[in-house]
Amino acid sequence: MARKASLSGFPEWLPAERAVEQHVLDTLRHVFELHGFANIETRAVETRAQLLRKGEIDKEVYGLSRLAAEDDKNDPNALALHFDLTVPFARYVVENAGHLAFPFRRYQMQKVWRGERPQDGRFREFTQADIDVVGDGALPFSYDVELALTIADALSALPIGDFRLRVNNRKLAEGFYRGLGLEDPDAVLRAIDKLEKIGDDAVAKILIEEVGATAEQAAAALALAKIRTLDTSFIEQVRTLGVTHELLDTGLDELSQVIDAASKRAPGKVMADLSIARGLDYYTGTVYETVLVGHESLGSICSGGRYESLASKGKKNYPGVGLSIGVTRLVSRILAEEVVTASRSVPSVVYVTLANEDSWHEAQDVAAQLRERGIACEVAASAEKFGKQIKYADRRGIPFVWFTHADGTHEAKDIRSGEQVTADPATWMPAEADLKIAIS
C-alpha cells in the first residue's frame, strides 16, 4: 500500500496502486453505462444550510472560507465541502428537474470529505461511486430490483473475489416489531444493528432494559434477525414466527421481488438478510449492504436503499433508490490484503533507446509510429550505455526495450524473458495482454 501521508486520512497511492483504483473506476463506469446510467458531476461545495439541514453530522463537515474572511458558523450561506454525493444530488435534481427525463438514472464518481477520526477503512478524503434512480412524485418498485442486479453485475466485474449483497426491507422489520407489540421500531433496529459487534445476549439486554421489550419479544426480534437465505424461503421462516401485521406483509412482498429476481439473474450473490438495519431515519423500504466473503471485517463496501423523499420543492416530491460504493475503502483493503495487483506501475509498453545523442529525433519517429497503433511508449533522454538504459526501463516496469541500429534495422527486446527479435515500428505488436496495465 501507499506510504502513510503526513496528513492522516488523506490517502495518496503509488502509481501501481493508482492503476488498481483506476481499473476499479473504469470497470464501474463501463457497467453503469451498460445499464443506462448517465454520468453527472456536482460541485465540491454546498452551503452549510444544505449540508446540515438534518443537523446529523455537523462535527464532520469541513467548512470552506478564504483565509482573510471572518468565519461565521451561523451563516447559512457559508460554504462547506460535501460529505457524500446524495445531498448534492438532491439539490441537483431540484434545480434541474425541468431539464431531466424522469425516472432519472445517474451515476457519479467523485471525492468527498468527512472530518471523522481516520482508522482502517475510514478516511477524511475518499472517492465514492453512486448510482441512483429518482422519480417525479412516484417511482416503481422494480427499480429496487434493478439496482440490486446492477450492483451485482458491477461487483462481479471487479477482481475482488466473492461477495454478498445483503438485502432487507424496513417495512418488513417495522411491521414485524409492531406486530410484536413494540411501538418504537427505530429503537429496536438500532439495537439489532449492533448484533455483529456485541452479540445476542448484549442486544437482548438492550431490548429489554432500554427499549422495554419482554424476554419473549426480544427473543422473537433476534430470531427474525437470524434469517438469511439466498432464495425466497425467508418468507416461510418469517411466517413460522407467528407475527402478523399489514406492513410486514408489504415488506415481505417487496423483499421477495428483489430476491426472486436476483436468485435467477445473479445466483449466489444477493441474499435476504433480515439483520440489516442501516439508515434508520433515512430509508423507507429496501436497504442494501455488501460484504466481501472472507473479508467481512472490512464492513460494508456498498450500501444504500429506497427513500421516499430524495428531495422536494413545494408540492413536488422526488422519491428514489440508490447505492454507494466506497471506492477508496474497497481499494485500500484489496491492496492491503493483496487481493489484486497491477502488472506494472507505468502505462509505457516500450522504452525506445538511443544509440547516440544524435538519434533522439529518429527515436521519436519510432515512438510516433508505435503510438499511432495504440502502443504506449517513451524515449530515452540521453544515450547512456545500453545496459543502463535497459536497467532504467526495468526499474520503470516497462516490458520492452527498442533498439535502432546504424543500418536502419530495429529490434525489440522483452526484458522479462530476454527474447530479442527483429521488429518493424510500422507493424510490430506486443501481445494483447501487454498493451494495458493488467490487474489480477
Short mmCIF file of C-alpha atoms in Angstrom, two decimals:
data_model
loop_
_atom_site.label_atom_id
_atom_site.label_comp_id
_atom_site.label_asym_id
_atom_site.label_seq_id
_atom_site.Cartn_x
_atom_site.Cartn_y
_atom_site.Cartn_z
CA MET A 1 0.00 0.00 0.00
CA ALA A 2 0.96 3.63 -0.31
CA ARG A 3 3.04 5.00 2.49
CA LYS A 4 1.10 6.90 5.12
CA ALA A 5 0.74 10.53 4.13
CA SER A 6 1.78 13.23 6.57
CA LEU A 7 -1.88 14.24 6.79
CA SER A 8 -3.71 11.29 8.30
CA GLY A 9 -6.86 10.26 6.47
CA PHE A 10 -5.84 11.68 3.08
CA PRO A 11 -4.54 8.67 1.12
CA GLU A 12 -2.07 9.05 -1.75
CA TRP A 13 -1.48 6.00 -3.92
CA LEU A 14 1.75 4.94 -5.55
CA PRO A 15 1.49 4.53 -9.37
CA ALA A 16 0.77 0.78 -9.31
CA GLU A 17 -1.83 1.29 -6.58
CA ARG A 18 -3.40 4.13 -8.51
CA ALA A 19 -3.64 1.77 -11.50
CA VAL A 20 -5.74 -0.58 -9.38
CA GLU A 21 -8.03 2.27 -8.34
CA GLN A 22 -8.37 3.45 -11.96
CA HIS A 23 -9.25 -0.10 -13.03
CA VAL A 24 -11.99 -0.21 -10.41
CA LEU A 25 -13.40 3.15 -11.53
CA ASP A 26 -13.20 2.30 -15.24
CA THR A 27 -14.94 -1.03 -14.67
CA LEU A 28 -17.73 0.54 -12.64
CA ARG A 29 -18.17 3.28 -15.24
CA HIS A 30 -18.46 0.68 -18.02
CA VAL A 31 -21.04 -1.43 -16.19
CA PHE A 32 -23.13 1.54 -15.07
CA GLU A 33 -23.29 2.85 -18.62
CA LEU A 34 -24.23 -0.61 -19.92
CA HIS A 35 -27.24 -0.35 -17.59
CA GLY A 36 -28.17 3.07 -18.95
CA PHE A 37 -27.00 5.32 -16.14
CA ALA A 38 -25.89 8.80 -17.23
CA ASN A 39 -22.86 10.40 -15.64
CA ILE A 40 -23.05 13.68 -13.75
CA GLU A 41 -20.65 15.62 -11.56
CA THR A 42 -21.73 18.08 -8.92
CA ARG A 43 -19.69 20.87 -7.36
CA ALA A 44 -17.46 20.03 -4.41
CA VAL A 45 -19.09 22.63 -2.16
CA GLU A 46 -22.61 23.23 -0.87
CA THR A 47 -23.99 25.77 1.53
CA ARG A 48 -23.80 24.76 5.15
CA ALA A 49 -27.58 25.04 5.38
CA GLN A 50 -27.94 22.49 2.58
CA LEU A 51 -25.46 20.05 4.11
CA LEU A 52 -26.73 20.37 7.67
CA ARG A 53 -30.45 20.51 7.07
CA LYS A 54 -30.90 17.43 9.28
CA GLY A 55 -28.21 18.51 11.72
CA GLU A 56 -26.78 14.99 11.91
CA ILE A 57 -23.06 15.31 11.18
CA ASP A 58 -22.21 18.95 11.80
CA LYS A 59 -18.96 17.97 13.54
CA GLU A 60 -17.78 16.07 10.46
CA VAL A 61 -18.33 18.76 7.82
CA TYR A 62 -15.33 20.73 6.60
CA GLY A 63 -16.17 24.42 6.36
CA LEU A 64 -14.72 26.43 3.50
CA SER A 65 -13.63 30.06 3.64
CA ARG A 66 -10.96 32.47 2.44
CA LEU A 67 -8.06 32.90 4.85
CA ALA A 68 -8.80 36.60 5.10
CA ALA A 69 -12.51 36.10 5.66
CA GLU A 70 -14.19 36.02 9.05
CA ASP A 71 -15.57 32.58 9.72
CA ASP A 72 -19.24 32.85 10.65
CA LYS A 73 -20.52 29.42 11.66
CA ASN A 74 -24.03 30.79 11.91
CA ASP A 75 -24.12 32.00 8.31
CA PRO A 76 -26.35 29.50 6.40
CA ASN A 77 -24.86 30.65 3.10
CA ALA A 78 -21.30 29.87 4.16
CA LEU A 79 -19.73 27.10 2.10
CA ALA A 80 -18.57 23.62 3.09
CA LEU A 81 -17.17 20.55 1.32
CA HIS A 82 -19.73 17.84 0.62
CA PHE A 83 -19.52 14.74 2.83
CA ASP A 84 -21.40 12.42 0.47
CA LEU A 85 -22.90 12.52 -3.03
CA THR A 86 -26.56 12.13 -2.06
CA VAL A 87 -27.13 15.61 -0.65
CA PRO A 88 -25.59 17.31 -3.71
CA PHE A 89 -27.62 15.01 -5.97
CA ALA A 90 -30.83 16.00 -4.20
CA ARG A 91 -30.10 19.66 -4.86
CA TYR A 92 -29.10 18.88 -8.45
CA VAL A 93 -32.43 17.15 -9.10
CA VAL A 94 -34.49 20.02 -7.69
CA GLU A 95 -32.55 22.69 -9.58
CA ASN A 96 -32.55 20.81 -12.89
CA ALA A 97 -35.88 19.00 -12.74
CA GLY A 98 -37.18 20.88 -15.77
CA HIS A 99 -34.32 19.53 -17.88
CA LEU A 100 -34.41 15.90 -16.70
CA ALA A 101 -36.46 12.98 -18.01
CA PHE A 102 -37.92 11.03 -15.10
CA PRO A 103 -37.29 8.43 -13.86
CA PHE A 104 -33.78 9.88 -13.97
CA ARG A 105 -30.91 7.42 -13.58
CA ARG A 106 -27.43 8.72 -12.83
CA TYR A 107 -24.03 7.54 -11.73
CA GLN A 108 -21.48 9.76 -10.06
CA MET A 109 -17.86 9.19 -9.08
CA GLN A 110 -16.23 11.92 -7.01
CA LYS A 111 -14.17 12.65 -3.95
CA VAL A 112 -15.95 13.57 -0.75
CA TRP A 113 -14.63 14.89 2.56
CA ARG A 114 -15.61 13.91 6.08
CA GLY A 115 -13.90 15.11 9.25
CA GLU A 116 -14.01 11.88 11.22
CA ARG A 117 -11.20 10.09 13.05
CA PRO A 118 -9.11 8.19 10.47
CA GLN A 119 -8.91 4.44 11.00
CA ASP A 120 -8.87 1.24 8.98
CA GLY A 121 -11.29 1.72 6.10
CA ARG A 122 -12.23 5.27 7.14
CA PHE A 123 -10.71 8.36 5.57
CA ARG A 124 -11.15 12.11 5.63
CA GLU A 125 -10.90 12.30 1.85
CA PHE A 126 -12.21 9.42 -0.22
CA THR A 127 -13.88 8.51 -3.51
CA GLN A 128 -17.44 7.26 -3.79
CA ALA A 129 -19.22 5.75 -6.78
CA ASP A 130 -23.01 6.19 -6.58
CA ILE A 131 -25.93 5.10 -8.73
CA ASP A 132 -29.48 6.31 -8.16
CA VAL A 133 -32.82 6.31 -9.92
CA VAL A 134 -35.17 9.11 -8.91
CA GLY A 135 -38.77 9.66 -9.90
CA ASP A 136 -41.10 12.64 -10.07
CA GLY A 137 -43.83 12.01 -7.49
CA ALA A 138 -43.57 8.23 -7.68
CA LEU A 139 -41.00 5.56 -8.52
CA PRO A 140 -41.92 1.95 -9.43
CA PHE A 141 -40.58 -0.69 -7.06
CA SER A 142 -38.98 -2.53 -9.99
CA TYR A 143 -36.06 -0.11 -9.70
CA ASP A 144 -35.23 -1.55 -6.26
CA VAL A 145 -34.80 -4.87 -8.03
CA GLU A 146 -32.86 -3.39 -10.94
CA LEU A 147 -30.33 -1.61 -8.75
CA ALA A 148 -29.52 -4.82 -6.89
CA LEU A 149 -28.85 -6.54 -10.21
CA THR A 150 -26.77 -3.60 -11.49
CA ILE A 151 -24.54 -3.63 -8.43
CA ALA A 152 -24.22 -7.42 -8.63
CA ASP A 153 -23.02 -7.03 -12.23
CA ALA A 154 -20.61 -4.23 -11.31
CA LEU A 155 -19.00 -6.01 -8.37
CA SER A 156 -18.82 -9.29 -10.32
CA ALA A 157 -16.76 -7.48 -12.95
CA LEU A 158 -14.14 -6.44 -10.37
CA PRO A 159 -11.26 -8.72 -9.36
CA ILE A 160 -12.32 -8.72 -5.73
CA GLY A 161 -13.42 -12.31 -5.18
CA ASP A 162 -16.79 -13.43 -3.89
CA PHE A 163 -19.24 -11.01 -2.28
CA ARG A 164 -22.75 -10.95 -0.83
CA LEU A 165 -25.21 -8.15 -1.43
CA ARG A 166 -27.33 -8.42 1.70
CA VAL A 167 -30.84 -7.02 1.37
CA ASN A 168 -33.58 -6.28 3.89
CA ASN A 169 -36.71 -4.14 3.91
CA ARG A 170 -37.51 -1.57 6.56
CA LYS A 171 -41.25 -2.17 6.16
CA LEU A 172 -40.73 -5.85 6.91
CA ALA A 173 -38.77 -5.13 10.08
CA GLU A 174 -41.01 -2.32 11.30
CA GLY A 175 -44.16 -4.35 10.62
CA PHE A 176 -42.73 -7.33 12.49
CA TYR A 177 -41.80 -5.28 15.55
CA ARG A 178 -45.18 -3.54 15.60
CA GLY A 179 -46.87 -6.92 15.25
CA LEU A 180 -44.93 -8.00 18.34
CA GLY A 181 -46.29 -5.01 20.21
CA LEU A 182 -43.07 -2.96 20.12
CA GLU A 183 -44.06 0.59 19.21
CA ASP A 184 -40.59 2.05 18.80
CA PRO A 185 -39.21 0.10 15.80
CA ASP A 186 -36.34 2.55 15.32
CA ALA A 187 -35.02 1.75 18.78
CA VAL A 188 -35.31 -1.98 18.06
CA LEU A 189 -33.44 -1.60 14.78
CA ARG A 190 -30.67 0.39 16.45
CA ALA A 191 -30.19 -2.46 18.89
CA ILE A 192 -30.33 -5.15 16.18
CA ASP A 193 -27.76 -3.20 14.17
CA LYS A 194 -25.23 -3.95 16.94
CA LEU A 195 -25.61 -7.74 16.67
CA GLU A 196 -22.36 -8.42 14.82
CA LYS A 197 -20.39 -6.23 17.22
CA ILE A 198 -21.75 -7.19 20.65
CA GLY A 199 -23.65 -10.47 20.19
CA ASP A 200 -27.11 -11.85 21.03
CA ASP A 201 -27.03 -11.55 24.81
CA ALA A 202 -25.95 -7.91 24.83
CA VAL A 203 -28.58 -6.97 22.23
CA ALA A 204 -31.28 -8.81 24.17
CA LYS A 205 -30.27 -6.86 27.27
CA ILE A 206 -30.60 -3.56 25.40
CA LEU A 207 -34.01 -4.55 24.03
CA ILE A 208 -35.29 -5.44 27.48
CA GLU A 209 -33.67 -2.71 29.58
CA GLU A 210 -33.68 0.22 27.16
CA VAL A 211 -36.41 -0.48 24.62
CA GLY A 212 -38.87 -2.03 27.06
CA ALA A 213 -39.30 -5.39 25.35
CA THR A 214 -40.23 -8.53 27.21
CA ALA A 215 -37.89 -11.51 27.08
CA GLU A 216 -40.25 -13.17 24.57
CA GLN A 217 -40.36 -10.08 22.33
CA ALA A 218 -36.58 -9.76 22.44
CA ALA A 219 -36.20 -13.43 21.51
CA ALA A 220 -38.56 -13.00 18.55
CA ALA A 221 -36.72 -9.90 17.32
CA LEU A 222 -33.43 -11.78 17.49
CA ALA A 223 -34.96 -14.78 15.70
CA LEU A 224 -36.02 -12.50 12.83
CA ALA A 225 -32.50 -11.08 12.56
CA LYS A 226 -31.05 -14.58 12.24
CA ILE A 227 -32.89 -15.30 8.99
CA ARG A 228 -30.63 -15.35 5.94
CA THR A 229 -31.48 -17.03 2.63
CA LEU A 230 -30.38 -16.89 -1.00
CA ASP A 231 -33.93 -17.53 -2.16
CA THR A 232 -37.46 -16.62 -1.11
CA SER A 233 -37.62 -19.29 1.61
CA PHE A 234 -37.16 -16.45 4.11
CA ILE A 235 -40.92 -15.78 3.75
CA GLU A 236 -41.89 -19.10 5.31
CA GLN A 237 -39.27 -18.70 8.03
CA VAL A 238 -40.76 -15.32 8.98
CA ARG A 239 -44.29 -16.71 8.92
CA THR A 240 -43.34 -19.50 11.31
CA LEU A 241 -42.53 -16.84 13.92
CA GLY A 242 -46.28 -16.23 14.16
CA VAL A 243 -46.30 -12.43 13.83
CA THR A 244 -48.85 -10.63 11.65
CA HIS A 245 -49.06 -7.01 10.52
CA GLU A 246 -50.09 -5.28 7.29
CA LEU A 247 -46.76 -3.50 6.96
CA LEU A 248 -44.95 -6.82 7.45
CA ASP A 249 -46.87 -8.27 4.51
CA THR A 250 -45.87 -5.36 2.30
CA GLY A 251 -42.21 -5.70 3.27
CA LEU A 252 -42.20 -9.44 2.65
CA ASP A 253 -43.69 -8.91 -0.80
CA GLU A 254 -41.16 -6.22 -1.76
CA LEU A 255 -38.16 -8.15 -0.48
CA SER A 256 -39.33 -11.30 -2.24
CA GLN A 257 -39.36 -9.44 -5.57
CA VAL A 258 -35.70 -8.46 -5.14
CA ILE A 259 -34.53 -11.91 -4.02
CA ASP A 260 -36.61 -13.81 -6.60
CA ALA A 261 -35.15 -11.81 -9.49
CA ALA A 262 -31.62 -11.98 -8.08
CA SER A 263 -31.72 -15.73 -7.50
CA LYS A 264 -32.39 -16.14 -11.23
CA ARG A 265 -30.13 -13.43 -12.66
CA ALA A 266 -27.31 -13.25 -10.09
CA PRO A 267 -27.44 -16.61 -8.29
CA GLY A 268 -25.50 -16.77 -5.04
CA LYS A 269 -24.70 -13.05 -4.99
CA VAL A 270 -27.78 -11.47 -3.40
CA MET A 271 -29.04 -12.61 0.00
CA ALA A 272 -32.06 -11.81 2.10
CA ASP A 273 -30.52 -10.83 5.44
CA LEU A 274 -33.09 -9.68 7.96
CA SER A 275 -30.45 -8.29 10.32
CA ILE A 276 -29.59 -5.39 8.00
CA ALA A 277 -30.83 -2.22 9.68
CA ARG A 278 -28.98 0.74 8.18
CA GLY A 279 -30.31 4.25 7.61
CA LEU A 280 -32.96 4.17 10.29
CA ASP A 281 -34.24 7.70 9.68
CA TYR A 282 -33.37 7.95 6.03
CA TYR A 283 -34.51 4.84 4.19
CA THR A 284 -38.14 3.83 3.92
CA GLY A 285 -38.11 0.40 2.24
CA THR A 286 -35.36 -1.69 0.68
CA VAL A 287 -31.93 -1.45 2.31
CA TYR A 288 -28.68 -2.92 0.99
CA GLU A 289 -25.25 -3.73 2.43
CA THR A 290 -22.41 -5.60 0.73
CA VAL A 291 -19.51 -7.57 2.19
CA LEU A 292 -16.54 -9.34 0.65
CA VAL A 293 -16.61 -13.04 1.53
CA GLY A 294 -13.55 -13.77 3.64
CA HIS A 295 -13.03 -10.07 4.34
CA GLU A 296 -16.12 -9.36 6.40
CA SER A 297 -14.06 -7.36 8.90
CA LEU A 298 -13.86 -4.62 6.28
CA GLY A 299 -17.56 -3.97 6.77
CA SER A 300 -19.90 -2.89 4.03
CA ILE A 301 -18.23 -1.85 0.77
CA CYS A 302 -21.51 -0.85 -0.87
CA SER A 303 -24.74 0.26 0.76
CA GLY A 304 -27.92 2.19 0.15
CA GLY A 305 -31.65 1.85 -0.13
CA ARG A 306 -35.02 3.33 -1.02
CA TYR A 307 -36.00 6.80 0.15
CA GLU A 308 -39.43 8.26 -0.50
CA SER A 309 -38.24 11.84 -0.43
CA LEU A 310 -34.86 12.35 -2.02
CA ALA A 311 -35.76 15.98 -2.39
CA SER A 312 -38.84 18.17 -2.52
CA LYS A 313 -39.80 21.58 -3.79
CA GLY A 314 -43.22 22.91 -2.94
CA LYS A 315 -45.67 20.15 -3.73
CA LYS A 316 -43.09 18.31 -5.83
CA ASN A 317 -41.56 15.19 -4.30
CA TYR A 318 -38.77 13.08 -5.77
CA PRO A 319 -38.54 9.51 -4.39
CA GLY A 320 -35.52 7.43 -5.26
CA VAL A 321 -33.43 4.34 -4.69
CA GLY A 322 -29.65 4.26 -4.76
CA LEU A 323 -26.44 2.56 -3.74
CA SER A 324 -22.99 3.92 -2.98
CA ILE A 325 -19.69 2.07 -3.35
CA GLY A 326 -16.88 3.19 -1.06
CA VAL A 327 -14.15 3.03 -3.71
CA THR A 328 -11.27 4.21 -1.50
CA ARG A 329 -12.29 1.89 1.30
CA LEU A 330 -12.52 -1.03 -1.11
CA VAL A 331 -9.23 -0.26 -2.86
CA SER A 332 -7.34 0.30 0.40
CA ARG A 333 -8.23 -3.12 1.66
CA ILE A 334 -7.78 -5.08 -1.55
CA LEU A 335 -4.31 -3.55 -1.77
CA ALA A 336 -3.52 -4.31 1.86
CA GLU A 337 -4.76 -7.89 1.50
CA GLU A 338 -3.03 -8.19 -1.89
CA VAL A 339 -6.30 -9.38 -3.37
CA VAL A 340 -5.23 -7.82 -6.68
CA THR A 341 -2.05 -6.27 -8.03
CA ALA A 342 -1.08 -4.27 -11.12
CA SER A 343 1.23 -5.92 -13.67
CA ARG A 344 3.31 -2.73 -13.84
CA SER A 345 3.29 0.79 -12.47
CA VAL A 346 3.50 2.75 -15.74
CA PRO A 347 1.42 2.65 -18.95
CA SER A 348 4.53 2.51 -21.18
CA VAL A 349 4.90 -0.73 -23.12
CA VAL A 350 8.10 0.20 -24.95
CA TYR A 351 11.23 2.12 -23.97
CA VAL A 352 12.95 3.43 -27.12
CA THR A 353 16.69 3.59 -26.53
CA LEU A 354 19.22 6.00 -28.01
CA ALA A 355 22.28 4.65 -29.83
CA ASN A 356 23.88 8.11 -29.67
CA GLU A 357 22.93 11.67 -28.85
CA ASP A 358 22.09 12.42 -32.49
CA SER A 359 19.49 9.63 -32.69
CA TRP A 360 16.86 11.32 -30.50
CA HIS A 361 14.75 12.57 -33.40
CA GLU A 362 14.90 9.17 -35.10
CA ALA A 363 13.78 7.55 -31.82
CA GLN A 364 10.89 9.98 -31.64
CA ASP A 365 9.85 8.87 -35.16
CA VAL A 366 9.80 5.26 -33.93
CA ALA A 367 7.74 6.25 -30.89
CA ALA A 368 5.28 8.15 -33.08
CA GLN A 369 4.73 5.08 -35.27
CA LEU A 370 4.14 2.90 -32.23
CA ARG A 371 1.74 5.39 -30.64
CA GLU A 372 -0.28 5.64 -33.85
CA ARG A 373 -1.18 1.99 -33.30
CA GLY A 374 -2.02 2.41 -29.64
CA ILE A 375 1.28 1.26 -28.16
CA ALA A 376 2.30 3.45 -25.22
CA CYS A 377 6.00 4.27 -25.21
CA GLU A 378 8.64 6.71 -24.07
CA VAL A 379 12.02 7.74 -25.44
CA ALA A 380 15.30 7.73 -23.53
CA ALA A 381 16.54 11.18 -22.55
CA SER A 382 20.23 10.50 -23.19
CA ALA A 383 22.45 7.96 -24.94
CA GLU A 384 23.85 6.13 -21.95
CA LYS A 385 25.25 2.63 -22.29
CA PHE A 386 22.55 0.21 -23.39
CA GLY A 387 22.89 -1.69 -20.13
CA LYS A 388 21.98 1.42 -18.15
CA GLN A 389 19.06 2.20 -20.46
CA ILE A 390 17.75 -1.35 -20.06
CA LYS A 391 18.10 -1.16 -16.26
CA TYR A 392 16.17 2.11 -16.23
CA ALA A 393 13.36 0.54 -18.27
CA ASP A 394 13.32 -2.39 -15.87
CA ARG A 395 13.08 -0.07 -12.84
CA ARG A 396 10.18 1.70 -14.54
CA GLY A 397 8.48 -1.63 -15.13
CA ILE A 398 8.46 -1.22 -18.92
CA PRO A 399 8.37 -4.69 -20.53
CA PHE A 400 10.00 -3.96 -23.93
CA VAL A 401 13.15 -2.10 -24.99
CA TRP A 402 13.54 -0.90 -28.58
CA PHE A 403 16.85 -0.68 -30.44
CA THR A 404 17.53 1.12 -33.72
CA HIS A 405 20.75 0.07 -35.44
CA ALA A 406 23.06 2.04 -37.73
CA ASP A 407 21.89 0.06 -40.78
CA GLY A 408 18.28 1.17 -40.19
CA THR A 409 17.04 -2.15 -38.78
CA HIS A 410 15.20 -2.42 -35.48
CA GLU A 411 14.93 -4.93 -32.67
CA ALA A 412 12.53 -5.25 -29.74
CA LYS A 413 13.65 -6.99 -26.57
CA ASP A 414 11.32 -8.42 -23.94
CA ILE A 415 13.41 -7.73 -20.84
CA ARG A 416 11.30 -10.15 -18.80
CA SER A 417 12.24 -13.18 -20.86
CA GLY A 418 15.35 -11.85 -22.61
CA GLU A 419 13.89 -12.68 -26.04
CA GLN A 420 15.03 -10.19 -28.73
CA VAL A 421 13.51 -10.15 -32.22
CA THR A 422 13.73 -8.12 -35.41
CA ALA A 423 10.91 -5.59 -35.45
CA ASP A 424 9.37 -3.01 -37.76
CA PRO A 425 7.91 0.04 -35.97
CA ALA A 426 5.15 0.19 -38.59
CA THR A 427 3.89 -3.36 -37.93
CA TRP A 428 5.31 -4.75 -34.67
CA MET A 429 2.78 -5.51 -31.97
CA PRO A 430 3.28 -6.85 -28.46
CA ALA A 431 0.95 -9.45 -27.02
CA GLU A 432 -2.51 -8.01 -26.41
CA ALA A 433 -2.10 -8.59 -22.67
CA ASP A 434 0.90 -6.22 -22.64
CA LEU A 435 -0.92 -3.27 -24.26
CA LYS A 436 -2.52 -2.18 -20.99
CA ILE A 437 -1.66 -2.49 -17.34
CA ALA A 438 -3.15 -5.81 -16.25
CA ILE A 439 -4.97 -6.07 -12.94
CA SER A 440 -5.15 -9.55 -11.48
#
